Each structure stands twice: as structure tokens, then as C-alpha cells.
Amino acid sequence: MRRPEPRLGLAALAGAGLLAGAVPAVAGSAPADAVATAAKKKRRPKPRAVKVRDNYYGPAKLKVRRNTKVTWKWPSDIGDTHDVKTRKVPRGAKKFQSPPYASGAKYSQTFKKPGTYKLYCTFHSTEMTMTVVVKK
Amino acid sequence: MGSARWSVVLGLAVAVAGPPASAAAAAKHPRKVTVCRRGCAYSSIQKAVNRVAKGGTVRIRPGTYVEGVVVKGRRKDGITLRGLGGARRVVLQGKGARDADGNPAQNGVFVDGADGVRLERLVARNFPANGFFVRNARGYLMRNLTAAFNRSYGLYAFNSRGGRMTRSTGYGHGDSAFYVGQTPPQKHPRRTSLDHLKGYENVLGYSGTNSRYVDITKSDFFNNGAGIVPNTLKSEKYAPATSGTIRGNRVFWNNFNYFKPGSPVKPLPSAAGSFNYPTGTGVVLFGVTKWKVSDNDIFGNFKWGVFSVSDPTFKPATNRRNRVTGNRMGGANGDANGVDVFTEGSGSGNCWSGNGTVTLDPGSQPDVQLYPGCAGSPPANGRDDQQLGEVAGYLLQGVGQESSWVKHPHKRVGTYKPIDGESVR
């Protein structure tokens, strides 16, 4: 699922260091907030992308940190129909399944629970599989 | 108290309590809803589908609807989507259509896990995936549909039990006009019927990977790369494709060379690894079991009329117990196939009988051994490596397959026009 683009708010500007010097008297605790936001941003893991092709995921194995957003991307031109479905997830993790897509589509999930996720395409379940390992 | 007074009391009670629950439900989920571009309660087919009751009908007035429709779940069992105003007046247009997540809408109509849905008198064109797609359903009806230039399939059923595609047309698809795939094995099979169909200018007319209990009858498959192609692949569940019939069809002029530059139809990346599908071919039996090909007219295909081959790398995809009988081939129709029949001889119990005077693609084995008749006990068959080599050589080619076709002018068939190797008409 696509998420709305993040709005460019005061916090973001503060994070970029633009407000801190410009309006020190008004900002008050802004520098501290900015540091916290920046630190939080630093902690957020880098999003990862997976290609969906006929009939494989690339890469087929992914190791990520908690809260990593993974986006599956279908080819822009032409391809067979594929989806992404969980076969096995760690205890307490949510199962998911993408709609079937052939081309031009994206689908994202954020992996919150550590453990091993086994995924497959329901149309090519005998050969099109992948594993996501989420580290603690 | 008298009955009149009871009526008054009951009437008052109803008036105070509001409409009965069933009336409220009917208002929330009506049995019949009408969609049109302007002036109806619904201008979007999807919104009408979301609203209609189980078993209800969505009537769609003529017009072009830029949307892909999803019919999902058991709460939509038995609904009908019906186009009004005659054939081809209700068009689902894929160009510019988006789904709820902002992605391009992939299918004209996608029925997912709803049983017995009926799709009638609709056109779906230019979708990135399929025209009409049914998955995980028990029974469906696709009638009077037209699918054009969707990138994968026209009418597509997957992992479903029983159903019918009838009086429909598919053209311009990167795989097949009609597809039935991954049929679950059943103790008491619900058969799938494909009849009165027209498939032309597709990579394949019909394709069915690991399909079971399919009957293909009274249909025309022409001007495709190959006409009718039941097949077994390891990529899908429930191998092999088994227990199907191909009976009473016309399979002709399947000489579409979509490999040529400028072709309006782009084939999907090959499902068989580095091998391409055979062009110039009428019926392909690729690793299937218990298929009967009978009483068809198969002519004017410039490479092979019927082509039977197994996948040597996947044991379930070995041809077994298939019968090719009582067909009228090229000579009988006054329009020769390059060669009427080809096999590499693999598998067991495959036989050929009563197809009139046929031309056989010769291998290193004697013809009587390579193409055994169907009388008596089932033949043992035996792989002929020379034939296998010929197949491999052909399927490794793309645009060059055409160089070995046996071309000639065709006998007229109705108002149809042959394309004979051209990428566009």
C-alpha cells in the first residue's frame, strides 16, 4: 500500500537545521527537538526494494532491521501476474497478502516483529518464494 | 380484542419501530442496482458492486468506464454484472484506471473468492494484466465478453472448480485469449466448459497450465501463434494438466509471428525458460495426461497441425494416455498444415487414429512406432531423440521460426482474413 507523502512541517525543517539558527528566541527547545528528530531519523532503517519478475523475487532472501519498510516492485512494461503472500510468520506478526499485479505496481509492508518470514506467490507457489529475516 | 384492533396496534408498532430489518437490509444492499455515466445512483461499477446484495444484479448502461472492478469474498457470491444495450456497448478501459492503492488497475473485472459470479456483455481492454479474471471460485459464468489487448490473458480462471466461458472473443493478448490454470484435483470433478469462443491474434488462443476437467468445444482459434495449448509446468500446483477434451473446434491459420518488430502484441517472458512457444501450430499437447483431441478441423497452420511433446526436465510433464482421433486435418479441409502431426514419441499410451490421410513428421523410428494407432492395448511409445532435437532447434528461435514454415494461400473461411506471419494485419 502506498502511504501519503510526508508533509514538510516545522519539525522537518527543524530537523534540517534551518529553523534553529534563524529563530533562536522563538524556538526555545527547538534545538533539543531537532536533535531528537534527527536521532530518530537515524534510527529508522533504510527502506528496501524487491523486484517481482517471472517467476522470482529479487533478492529472494533479505535480512533487515526491525521496522524496515520493504516495497515489492513489479516491472514497468510487461509481466505475468504475481502476488506476495505470507506462508509463515513469527509468532504475533501479522500475515499479509498483496493484490495480484502484472506490471506498474508497488506494494509495501513494514516488518515490525523480529523473526523469519516465508513468502510466496500464490500463482507460482512451487517455485516463486522468498525469505525475509528481521533482526532484533 | 378483535383482529381490526390488533392490526391498528401492530401498525402503530411498526410505524414507531421504523421499517423491518429486512427492508433496511434491502436498502443497504439492494438486489438490483443500475450504473451509468450520468444520472444514475452509481456512476462507478465498483461502488455498485460494493453495494449490491449477494445474488443480486448490477446492470450497467452503455458507456466507457475507466476502472478495474474487484468482486471479493463470499458476500458477493452469485452476483451478476450485466452490460446493457447490446454487445460491446459497455467498455471497461484499462488506460488510466487506478486501484484503491493508487496502482494501475490490473484487470477489467477480478472475481476473488466469490462463487457463481456471472459476467455478461462486457468489454475489457488495455489492462496491464487480464480482461476478466476469476480466482478461487466454485463456478462462474463468463458470457458475451470481449477482451482486447490486455497484456496477459483475456478470460482467465485460476484455482477454481468448474465454470463456463461462452460466446466470447479475445484478441491481442501477450499470453492467451482464454486460460484455465491450476485446477484443484477433485473426487467428483466439476467440469469447466469453454464453448462458442473466438480467439485470434494472441500469442496463444487457449492456454491451460495444470488445468483439469476442461472441455473446449465449438470454438474458433485462428491467427494466433498457436491455437490450443494445454500444458504442464512446474511453476504451478497440481501438475499435470489432465482429463480434458478438445472437440468440434476449428483451429486454423495459427501463423502469427509476434516476434517481429512492431508487433502490437508483446509475448510475456517465456514460461518455459529459454524456449519460446511454437508458432505456426494448431494444437499443442505439452506434457499432458488423458486429453482427447477429436472431431476438430485443423488446417492451414504452417508448421504443425497437432504437436505433442513432453518436458524432459519435469517428470509429471510427460505425455500420457492422450488420444488424437477423428480430426479433419489440412488435406481434408483443402488447406494443408506444414505437417499434420508431430511427436517426439515420449510418454506412454499416446495414440493417433482416424484422422484421415495425414502427413507425419518423420523421426528416426518407423512411423508406425512413433505414431501408433488407438486400437488394442495402449501403446508403449518411446522417445525419439532426433525429433526432440528438431523441437529444441525450433523453440530456441524467435522471429526465425517462420523460416521453416510451409506457406501457401488459404481457402476462404467466412469473413476471416489470414495474417500469415505478419506482425500486424
Coordinates of C-alpha atoms in Angstrom, one line a residue:
Chain A
M1 CA 0.0 0.0 0.0
R2 CA 1.2 3.5 -0.7
R3 CA 1.5 5.9 2.1
P4 CA 0.9 9.6 1.7
E5 CA 4.0 11.7 1.2
P6 CA 5.3 13.1 4.5
R7 CA 4.4 16.8 4.8
L8 CA 7.2 19.3 5.1
G9 CA 6.4 20.6 8.5
L10 CA 8.2 22.6 11.1
A11 CA 9.7 19.5 12.7
A12 CA 11.2 18.5 9.4
L13 CA 12.6 22.0 8.9
A14 CA 14.0 21.9 12.4
G15 CA 15.5 18.5 11.7
A16 CA 17.2 20.0 8.7
G17 CA 18.7 22.7 11.0
L18 CA 17.0 25.5 9.1
L19 CA 15.0 26.9 12.0
A20 CA 17.5 26.5 14.7
G21 CA 19.7 29.4 13.7
A22 CA 17.1 31.6 12.1
V23 CA 14.7 32.0 15.0
P24 CA 16.5 31.1 18.3
A25 CA 14.4 33.3 20.6
V26 CA 11.1 31.8 19.4
A27 CA 12.2 28.3 19.0
G28 CA 13.0 27.7 22.7
S29 CA 13.5 24.0 22.9
A30 CA 13.8 23.6 19.2
P31 CA 17.4 22.6 19.1
A32 CA 16.7 19.7 21.5
D33 CA 13.7 18.6 19.5
A34 CA 15.8 18.8 16.3
V35 CA 18.4 16.6 17.8
A36 CA 15.8 14.1 18.9
T37 CA 14.1 14.1 15.5
A38 CA 17.5 13.7 13.8
A39 CA 18.4 10.8 16.1
K40 CA 15.0 9.2 15.5
K41 CA 15.5 9.5 11.7
K42 CA 18.9 8.0 12.1
R43 CA 17.4 5.0 13.9
R44 CA 14.8 4.4 11.2
P45 CA 16.1 1.6 8.9
K46 CA 16.6 2.2 5.2
P47 CA 13.7 1.1 3.1
R48 CA 14.4 -1.9 0.9
A49 CA 13.1 -2.8 -2.6
V50 CA 12.3 -6.3 -4.0
K51 CA 11.9 -6.9 -7.8
V52 CA 8.9 -9.1 -8.8
R53 CA 9.6 -10.8 -12.0
D54 CA 8.7 -14.0 -13.9
N55 CA 8.9 -16.2 -11.7
Y56 CA 11.1 -14.9 -9.0
Y57 CA 11.7 -12.3 -6.3
G58 CA 14.9 -10.4 -6.4
P59 CA 16.5 -10.7 -3.9
A60 CA 15.0 -14.0 -2.8
K61 CA 16.5 -13.5 0.7
L62 CA 16.5 -10.3 2.6
K63 CA 18.0 -9.5 6.1
V64 CA 16.6 -6.3 7.6
R65 CA 16.3 -4.5 10.9
R66 CA 13.0 -4.1 12.7
N67 CA 10.6 -1.6 11.3
T68 CA 12.1 -1.8 7.8
K69 CA 9.7 -0.9 5.1
V70 CA 10.0 -3.4 2.2
T71 CA 8.5 -2.5 -1.2
W72 CA 7.9 -5.0 -3.9
K73 CA 8.0 -3.5 -7.4
W74 CA 6.5 -5.1 -10.5
P75 CA 8.1 -4.4 -13.9
S76 CA 7.1 -1.2 -15.6
D77 CA 6.4 -2.8 -19.0
I78 CA 5.2 -6.4 -19.2
G79 CA 5.0 -9.5 -16.9
D80 CA 2.8 -12.3 -15.8
T81 CA 0.5 -11.9 -12.8
H82 CA 2.2 -12.3 -9.3
D83 CA 1.4 -11.5 -5.7
V84 CA 3.2 -11.7 -2.4
K85 CA 1.7 -13.8 0.4
T86 CA 3.0 -14.9 3.8
R87 CA 3.3 -18.6 4.3
K88 CA 4.9 -18.5 7.7
V89 CA 5.4 -15.5 10.1
P90 CA 6.9 -15.2 13.6
R91 CA 4.5 -15.5 16.5
G92 CA 2.5 -12.4 16.9
A93 CA 3.3 -11.0 13.5
K94 CA 0.5 -10.1 11.1
K95 CA 0.0 -12.2 7.9
F96 CA -0.4 -10.3 4.7
Q97 CA -1.1 -10.8 1.0
S98 CA -0.8 -8.3 -1.8
P99 CA -3.3 -8.0 -4.6
P100 CA -2.2 -9.7 -7.8
Y101 CA -0.3 -7.4 -10.1
A102 CA 1.3 -7.8 -13.5
S103 CA 3.1 -4.5 -14.1
G104 CA 3.5 -0.9 -13.0
A105 CA 2.6 -1.6 -9.4
K106 CA 4.2 -1.3 -5.9
Y107 CA 3.2 -2.9 -2.6
S108 CA 4.8 -2.2 0.8
Q109 CA 4.9 -3.8 4.2
T110 CA 6.8 -2.7 7.3
F111 CA 8.3 -5.6 9.3
K112 CA 7.8 -4.9 13.0
K113 CA 8.3 -8.3 14.6
P114 CA 11.7 -10.0 14.5
G115 CA 12.0 -13.5 13.1
T116 CA 11.8 -15.3 9.8
Y117 CA 9.0 -14.6 7.3
K118 CA 8.4 -17.1 4.5
L119 CA 6.7 -15.6 1.5
Y120 CA 5.4 -16.9 -1.9
C121 CA 3.5 -16.1 -5.0
T122 CA 0.1 -17.8 -5.0
F123 CA 0.2 -18.2 -8.8
H124 CA 3.7 -19.8 -8.8
S125 CA 3.8 -21.3 -5.4
T126 CA 6.1 -24.2 -6.3
E127 CA 9.0 -22.1 -7.4
M128 CA 8.5 -18.4 -6.6
T129 CA 9.3 -17.9 -2.9
M130 CA 11.4 -15.6 -0.7
T131 CA 12.5 -15.2 2.9
V132 CA 12.7 -12.1 5.0
V133 CA 14.8 -12.3 8.2
V134 CA 14.0 -9.5 10.6
K135 CA 16.8 -8.9 13.1
K136 CA 16.2 -7.8 16.7
Chain B
M1 CA -59.7 -7.8 21.2
G2 CA -60.8 -8.0 17.6
S3 CA -58.5 -8.5 14.7
A4 CA -59.0 -4.9 13.5
R5 CA -57.7 -3.5 16.7
W6 CA -54.7 -5.9 16.6
S7 CA -53.9 -4.5 13.1
V8 CA -54.1 -1.0 14.4
V9 CA -51.7 -1.8 17.3
L10 CA -49.3 -3.7 15.0
G11 CA -49.4 -0.9 12.5
L12 CA -48.5 1.7 15.2
A13 CA -45.8 -0.6 16.5
V14 CA -44.2 -0.8 13.0
A15 CA -44.6 2.9 12.5
V16 CA -42.7 3.6 15.8
A17 CA -40.0 0.9 15.2
G18 CA -39.3 2.0 11.6
P19 CA -39.0 -0.3 8.6
P20 CA -38.5 -4.0 9.3
A21 CA -34.9 -5.3 9.4
S22 CA -35.2 -7.0 6.0
A23 CA -36.3 -3.7 4.4
A24 CA -33.4 -1.9 6.0
A25 CA -31.0 -4.6 4.7
A26 CA -32.5 -4.4 1.3
A27 CA -32.0 -0.6 1.2
K28 CA -28.4 -1.1 2.3
H29 CA -27.7 -4.0 0.0
P30 CA -30.3 -3.9 -2.9
R31 CA -30.9 -6.8 -5.2
K32 CA -30.7 -4.7 -8.3
V33 CA -28.6 -1.6 -8.9
T34 CA -28.0 0.3 -12.1
V35 CA -24.8 2.1 -13.2
C36 CA -24.4 4.8 -15.8
R37 CA -22.0 7.5 -16.6
R38 CA -24.5 10.3 -15.6
G39 CA -27.9 10.4 -13.9
C40 CA -28.0 7.0 -12.0
A41 CA -27.5 6.3 -8.4
Y42 CA -24.0 4.9 -9.3
S43 CA -21.5 6.2 -11.8
S44 CA -18.9 3.7 -10.8
I45 CA -19.3 -0.1 -11.3
Q46 CA -17.1 -0.7 -8.3
K47 CA -19.4 1.3 -6.0
A48 CA -22.4 -0.6 -7.3
V49 CA -20.7 -3.9 -6.7
N50 CA -19.8 -2.9 -3.2
R51 CA -23.4 -2.2 -2.5
V52 CA -25.3 -5.0 -4.2
A53 CA -26.6 -7.9 -2.2
K54 CA -25.3 -11.5 -2.5
G55 CA -27.0 -13.0 -5.6
G56 CA -28.0 -9.5 -6.9
T57 CA -27.5 -7.9 -10.2
V58 CA -25.5 -4.9 -11.3
R59 CA -26.9 -3.5 -14.6
I60 CA -24.5 -1.3 -16.5
R61 CA -25.7 1.1 -19.1
P62 CA -23.6 1.7 -22.2
G63 CA -20.5 3.8 -21.9
T64 CA -16.8 3.6 -21.2
Y65 CA -15.8 3.1 -17.6
V66 CA -12.2 3.9 -16.7
E67 CA -11.9 1.5 -13.8
G68 CA -11.0 -2.1 -12.8
V69 CA -13.7 -3.8 -10.8
V70 CA -13.0 -6.2 -7.9
V71 CA -15.6 -8.7 -6.7
K72 CA -14.2 -10.1 -3.5
G73 CA -15.4 -12.6 -1.0
R74 CA -18.3 -14.8 -0.2
R75 CA -20.6 -11.9 0.4
K76 CA -20.6 -11.4 -3.3
D77 CA -21.5 -15.0 -4.2
G78 CA -23.8 -15.3 -7.2
I79 CA -23.9 -11.6 -8.2
T80 CA -24.3 -10.7 -11.9
L81 CA -22.5 -7.9 -13.7
R82 CA -24.5 -7.3 -16.9
G83 CA -23.9 -4.8 -19.7
L84 CA -27.0 -3.3 -21.2
G85 CA -27.7 -2.0 -24.7
G86 CA -26.3 -4.7 -26.9
A87 CA -22.9 -6.3 -27.5
R88 CA -19.8 -4.3 -26.9
R89 CA -21.6 -1.2 -25.6
V90 CA -20.2 -1.4 -22.1
V91 CA -16.4 -0.9 -22.1
L92 CA -14.0 -1.2 -19.1
Q93 CA -11.0 0.8 -20.1
G94 CA -7.6 0.0 -18.5
K95 CA -5.7 3.0 -19.7
G96 CA -5.6 5.5 -16.9
A97 CA -7.6 3.3 -14.5
R98 CA -6.2 3.1 -10.9
D99 CA -7.0 0.8 -8.0
A100 CA -7.7 1.9 -4.4
D101 CA -3.9 1.8 -3.6
G102 CA -3.1 4.1 -6.4
N103 CA -1.6 1.4 -8.6
P104 CA -2.7 0.8 -12.2
A105 CA -5.9 -1.2 -12.1
Q106 CA -4.7 -4.6 -13.4
N107 CA -7.9 -6.4 -14.5
G108 CA -11.2 -5.3 -16.1
V109 CA -13.1 -7.5 -13.6
F110 CA -11.3 -9.5 -10.9
V111 CA -13.5 -12.0 -9.0
D112 CA -11.7 -13.3 -6.0
G113 CA -13.2 -16.0 -3.8
A114 CA -16.8 -15.3 -4.8
D115 CA -18.7 -18.3 -6.2
G116 CA -21.1 -18.4 -9.1
V117 CA -20.5 -14.9 -10.3
R118 CA -21.8 -14.1 -13.8
L119 CA -20.2 -11.6 -16.1
E120 CA -22.2 -10.8 -19.2
R121 CA -22.0 -8.4 -22.2
L122 CA -18.9 -6.5 -21.2
V123 CA -15.7 -5.4 -22.9
A124 CA -12.3 -5.1 -21.1
R125 CA -9.4 -3.6 -22.9
N126 CA -5.9 -2.3 -22.3
F127 CA -5.4 -3.6 -18.8
P128 CA -1.8 -4.4 -17.7
A129 CA -2.9 -7.9 -16.7
N130 CA -6.2 -9.5 -17.6
G131 CA -9.5 -8.7 -19.1
F132 CA -11.7 -10.9 -16.9
F133 CA -10.1 -12.9 -14.1
V134 CA -11.7 -15.4 -11.6
R135 CA -9.7 -16.9 -8.8
N136 CA -10.5 -19.3 -6.0
A137 CA -14.2 -19.8 -7.0
R138 CA -16.7 -22.6 -7.3
G139 CA -18.4 -22.0 -10.6
Y140 CA -18.6 -18.8 -12.7
L141 CA -20.2 -17.8 -16.0
M142 CA -18.4 -15.5 -18.5
R143 CA -20.8 -14.9 -21.4
N144 CA -20.7 -12.5 -24.3
L145 CA -17.5 -10.9 -23.2
T146 CA -14.8 -9.3 -25.3
A147 CA -11.3 -8.9 -24.1
A148 CA -8.8 -6.9 -26.2
F149 CA -5.2 -6.1 -25.8
N150 CA -4.8 -6.8 -22.2
R151 CA -1.2 -7.7 -21.6
S152 CA -1.6 -11.3 -20.2
Y153 CA -4.9 -13.1 -20.6
G154 CA -8.4 -12.2 -22.0
L155 CA -10.7 -14.5 -19.9
Y156 CA -8.7 -16.1 -17.1
A157 CA -9.7 -18.7 -14.4
F158 CA -7.3 -19.8 -11.8
N159 CA -7.5 -22.3 -8.9
S160 CA -11.2 -22.7 -9.5
R161 CA -13.6 -25.6 -9.6
G162 CA -16.0 -25.7 -12.6
G163 CA -17.2 -22.7 -14.6
R164 CA -18.1 -21.7 -18.1
M165 CA -16.7 -19.3 -20.7
T166 CA -19.0 -19.0 -23.7
R167 CA -19.8 -16.8 -26.7
S168 CA -16.8 -14.6 -26.0
T169 CA -14.0 -13.2 -28.0
G170 CA -10.3 -12.5 -27.1
Y171 CA -7.7 -10.8 -29.2
G172 CA -4.3 -9.1 -28.8
H173 CA -3.1 -10.9 -25.7
G174 CA 0.6 -11.4 -24.7
D175 CA -0.3 -14.9 -23.5
S176 CA -3.7 -16.4 -24.3
A177 CA -7.2 -15.2 -25.1
F178 CA -8.6 -17.9 -22.8
Y179 CA -6.9 -19.6 -19.8
V180 CA -7.8 -22.1 -17.2
G181 CA -5.0 -22.8 -14.8
Q182 CA -4.1 -24.8 -11.6
T183 CA -7.4 -26.7 -11.2
P184 CA -7.5 -28.4 -7.9
P185 CA -7.9 -32.2 -8.2
Q186 CA -11.5 -33.3 -7.3
K187 CA -13.1 -36.6 -6.4
H188 CA -16.3 -35.6 -8.2
P189 CA -15.0 -33.1 -10.7
R190 CA -16.9 -30.1 -11.7
R191 CA -16.0 -29.6 -15.3
T192 CA -15.1 -26.3 -16.9
S193 CA -16.8 -25.6 -20.3
L194 CA -15.3 -23.4 -23.0
D195 CA -17.6 -23.1 -25.9
H196 CA -18.5 -20.8 -28.8
L197 CA -15.4 -18.8 -28.3
K198 CA -13.3 -16.9 -30.8
G199 CA -9.6 -16.3 -30.1
Y200 CA -7.4 -14.6 -32.7
E201 CA -4.2 -12.6 -32.9
N202 CA -2.9 -13.7 -29.5
V203 CA 0.3 -15.4 -28.6
L204 CA -1.9 -18.4 -27.8
G205 CA -5.6 -19.0 -28.4
Y206 CA -6.2 -21.2 -25.4
S207 CA -3.6 -22.0 -22.7
G208 CA -4.2 -24.0 -19.6
T209 CA -1.3 -24.8 -17.2
N210 CA -2.1 -27.7 -15.0
S211 CA -5.8 -27.4 -15.9
R212 CA -8.1 -30.3 -15.3
Y213 CA -11.6 -31.3 -16.4
V214 CA -11.8 -28.8 -19.2
D215 CA -13.9 -29.2 -22.3
I216 CA -13.2 -26.9 -25.3
T217 CA -15.8 -27.2 -28.0
K218 CA -17.4 -25.4 -30.9
S219 CA -14.9 -22.6 -31.0
D220 CA -12.6 -20.9 -33.5
F221 CA -8.9 -20.4 -32.8
F222 CA -7.1 -18.7 -35.7
N223 CA -4.4 -16.2 -36.5
N224 CA -2.7 -16.9 -33.1
G225 CA 0.9 -18.0 -32.7
A226 CA -0.5 -21.4 -31.6
G227 CA -4.2 -22.3 -31.3
I228 CA -5.0 -24.6 -28.3
V229 CA -2.2 -25.3 -25.7
P230 CA -3.0 -27.4 -22.6
N231 CA 0.3 -27.7 -20.8
T232 CA 2.1 -28.8 -17.6
L233 CA 4.6 -26.6 -15.9
K234 CA 6.4 -27.0 -12.6
S235 CA 5.7 -23.3 -11.6
E236 CA 2.0 -24.0 -10.7
K237 CA 0.4 -26.6 -8.4
Y238 CA -1.5 -29.7 -9.3
A239 CA 0.6 -31.0 -12.3
P240 CA -0.1 -32.4 -14.7
A241 CA -2.8 -30.9 -16.9
T242 CA -5.2 -33.8 -17.2
S243 CA -8.6 -35.1 -18.3
G244 CA -9.6 -32.5 -20.9
T245 CA -11.3 -32.6 -24.3
I246 CA -10.8 -30.6 -27.4
R247 CA -13.7 -31.4 -29.6
G248 CA -15.5 -29.9 -32.6
N249 CA -13.4 -26.8 -33.0
R250 CA -11.8 -25.1 -35.9
V251 CA -8.1 -24.5 -35.4
F252 CA -6.6 -22.8 -38.4
W253 CA -4.1 -20.3 -39.7
N254 CA -2.2 -20.0 -36.5
N255 CA 0.7 -18.3 -38.1
F256 CA 1.1 -15.1 -36.1
N257 CA 4.8 -14.1 -35.9
Y258 CA 4.5 -11.8 -32.9
F259 CA 8.3 -11.9 -32.6
K260 CA 8.5 -9.4 -35.4
P261 CA 9.5 -5.8 -34.6
G262 CA 6.5 -3.6 -34.5
S263 CA 4.1 -6.4 -33.4
P264 CA 1.2 -4.9 -31.4
V265 CA 1.3 -8.0 -29.2
K266 CA 4.3 -8.5 -26.9
P267 CA 4.7 -12.0 -25.6
L268 CA 5.1 -12.5 -21.9
P269 CA 8.5 -13.7 -20.9
S270 CA 8.5 -17.4 -21.8
A271 CA 7.1 -19.7 -19.1
A272 CA 9.4 -22.5 -20.4
G273 CA 12.7 -21.0 -19.6
S274 CA 14.8 -20.1 -22.7
F275 CA 12.4 -21.9 -25.0
N276 CA 9.7 -20.0 -26.9
Y277 CA 6.3 -21.3 -27.8
P278 CA 5.9 -22.8 -31.2
T279 CA 4.3 -20.6 -33.8
G280 CA 2.6 -21.8 -36.9
T281 CA 0.9 -24.6 -34.8
G282 CA -2.7 -25.6 -34.3
V283 CA -2.9 -27.8 -31.2
V284 CA 0.0 -28.3 -28.7
L285 CA -0.1 -31.1 -26.1
F286 CA 2.8 -30.2 -23.8
G287 CA 3.3 -32.8 -21.1
V288 CA -0.4 -33.6 -20.5
T289 CA -2.3 -36.7 -19.5
K290 CA -5.6 -38.1 -20.7
W291 CA -6.5 -35.4 -23.2
K292 CA -8.8 -36.3 -26.1
V293 CA -8.5 -34.3 -29.3
S294 CA -11.3 -35.3 -31.6
D295 CA -13.6 -34.2 -34.4
N296 CA -11.8 -30.9 -34.9
D297 CA -10.9 -29.2 -38.2
I298 CA -7.2 -28.4 -38.0
F299 CA -5.8 -26.7 -41.1
G300 CA -3.6 -24.0 -42.6
N301 CA -1.1 -24.0 -39.7
F302 CA 2.2 -23.5 -41.5
K303 CA 4.4 -25.6 -39.1
W304 CA 2.3 -28.3 -37.4
G305 CA -1.3 -29.2 -37.1
V306 CA -1.0 -31.2 -33.8
F307 CA 2.2 -31.0 -31.9
S308 CA 2.8 -33.4 -29.0
V309 CA 5.9 -33.1 -26.8
S310 CA 6.9 -33.7 -23.2
D311 CA 9.2 -31.7 -20.9
P312 CA 12.2 -33.9 -20.4
T313 CA 13.2 -31.9 -17.2
F314 CA 9.9 -32.4 -15.3
K315 CA 8.5 -35.9 -15.0
P316 CA 4.9 -35.0 -14.4
A317 CA 5.0 -33.1 -17.7
T318 CA 5.2 -36.3 -19.7
N319 CA 2.5 -37.0 -22.3
R320 CA 0.4 -40.0 -21.2
R321 CA -2.7 -41.6 -22.5
N322 CA -3.7 -38.8 -24.9
R323 CA -5.8 -39.7 -27.9
V324 CA -5.9 -37.8 -31.2
T325 CA -8.8 -39.2 -33.2
G326 CA -11.3 -38.4 -35.9
N327 CA -10.0 -35.0 -36.8
R328 CA -10.1 -33.5 -40.2
M329 CA -6.6 -32.2 -40.9
G330 CA -5.2 -30.0 -43.7
G331 CA -5.8 -32.2 -46.7
A332 CA -9.4 -32.8 -45.8
N333 CA -10.0 -29.1 -45.5
G334 CA -8.2 -28.2 -48.7
D335 CA -5.7 -26.1 -46.7
A336 CA -2.6 -28.0 -45.7
N337 CA -0.7 -27.8 -42.4
G338 CA 3.1 -27.6 -42.7
V339 CA 2.9 -31.2 -41.4
D340 CA -0.3 -32.5 -39.9
V341 CA 1.1 -34.2 -36.8
F342 CA 4.4 -34.2 -34.8
T343 CA 5.5 -36.0 -31.8
E344 CA 8.9 -36.9 -30.2
G345 CA 7.4 -40.1 -29.1
S346 CA 7.8 -39.7 -25.3
G347 CA 5.5 -41.0 -22.6
S348 CA 3.1 -43.9 -22.9
G349 CA -0.4 -44.7 -24.1
N350 CA -0.5 -41.8 -26.7
C351 CA -2.2 -42.7 -29.9
W352 CA -3.4 -41.4 -33.3
S353 CA -6.3 -42.8 -35.2
G354 CA -9.0 -42.0 -37.8
N355 CA -7.6 -38.6 -38.8
G356 CA -7.9 -39.3 -42.5
T357 CA -4.9 -39.1 -44.7
V358 CA -2.3 -37.2 -42.6
T359 CA 1.2 -36.1 -43.1
L360 CA 3.6 -37.2 -40.3
D361 CA 6.8 -35.6 -39.3
P362 CA 9.3 -38.4 -39.6
G363 CA 11.8 -39.3 -36.9
S364 CA 14.4 -41.9 -36.6
Q365 CA 11.8 -44.5 -35.5
P366 CA 9.4 -46.0 -38.1
D367 CA 6.1 -44.0 -38.3
V368 CA 4.0 -46.9 -37.0
Q369 CA 6.1 -46.9 -33.8
L370 CA 6.2 -43.1 -33.4
Y371 CA 2.5 -42.6 -34.3
P372 CA 0.8 -45.7 -33.0
G373 CA -3.0 -46.3 -33.6
C374 CA -5.5 -46.4 -30.8
A375 CA -6.9 -49.9 -31.4
G376 CA -5.9 -52.6 -29.0
S377 CA -3.8 -52.2 -25.8
P378 CA -2.3 -48.7 -25.1
P379 CA 1.0 -48.3 -27.0
A380 CA 4.2 -48.1 -25.1
N381 CA 5.6 -45.1 -27.1
G382 CA 9.4 -44.3 -27.0
R383 CA 11.3 -41.1 -27.1
D384 CA 12.9 -40.3 -30.4
D385 CA 15.9 -38.0 -29.8
Q386 CA 16.1 -36.9 -33.4
Q387 CA 12.6 -35.5 -33.0
L388 CA 13.5 -33.9 -29.7
G389 CA 16.4 -32.2 -31.3
E390 CA 14.2 -30.8 -34.0
V391 CA 11.8 -29.4 -31.4
A392 CA 14.6 -27.8 -29.4
G393 CA 16.1 -26.2 -32.6
Y394 CA 12.7 -24.7 -33.4
L395 CA 11.8 -23.5 -30.0
L396 CA 15.1 -21.8 -29.4
Q397 CA 14.3 -19.5 -32.3
G398 CA 12.1 -16.4 -32.1
V399 CA 11.3 -14.5 -35.2
G400 CA 13.2 -17.1 -37.2
Q401 CA 10.7 -19.9 -36.6
E402 CA 8.9 -18.6 -39.6
S403 CA 11.8 -19.6 -41.9
S404 CA 10.8 -23.2 -41.7
W405 CA 7.0 -22.7 -42.3
V406 CA 5.5 -24.2 -45.4
K407 CA 3.5 -21.3 -46.7
H408 CA 0.7 -21.3 -49.3
P409 CA -2.5 -19.4 -50.0
H410 CA -5.5 -20.4 -47.9
K411 CA -9.0 -21.5 -48.6
R412 CA -11.5 -18.8 -47.6
V413 CA -13.2 -19.2 -44.2
G414 CA -16.1 -16.9 -43.7
T415 CA -15.1 -13.3 -43.4
Y416 CA -11.8 -14.0 -41.7
K417 CA -8.6 -12.8 -43.1
P418 CA -5.3 -14.7 -42.6
I419 CA -2.3 -12.8 -41.2
D420 CA 0.3 -15.4 -42.2
G421 CA 3.4 -14.3 -40.4
E422 CA 2.7 -10.6 -40.4
S423 CA 3.1 -8.8 -37.1
V424 CA 0.1 -6.5 -38.0
R425 CA -2.8 -7.0 -40.3

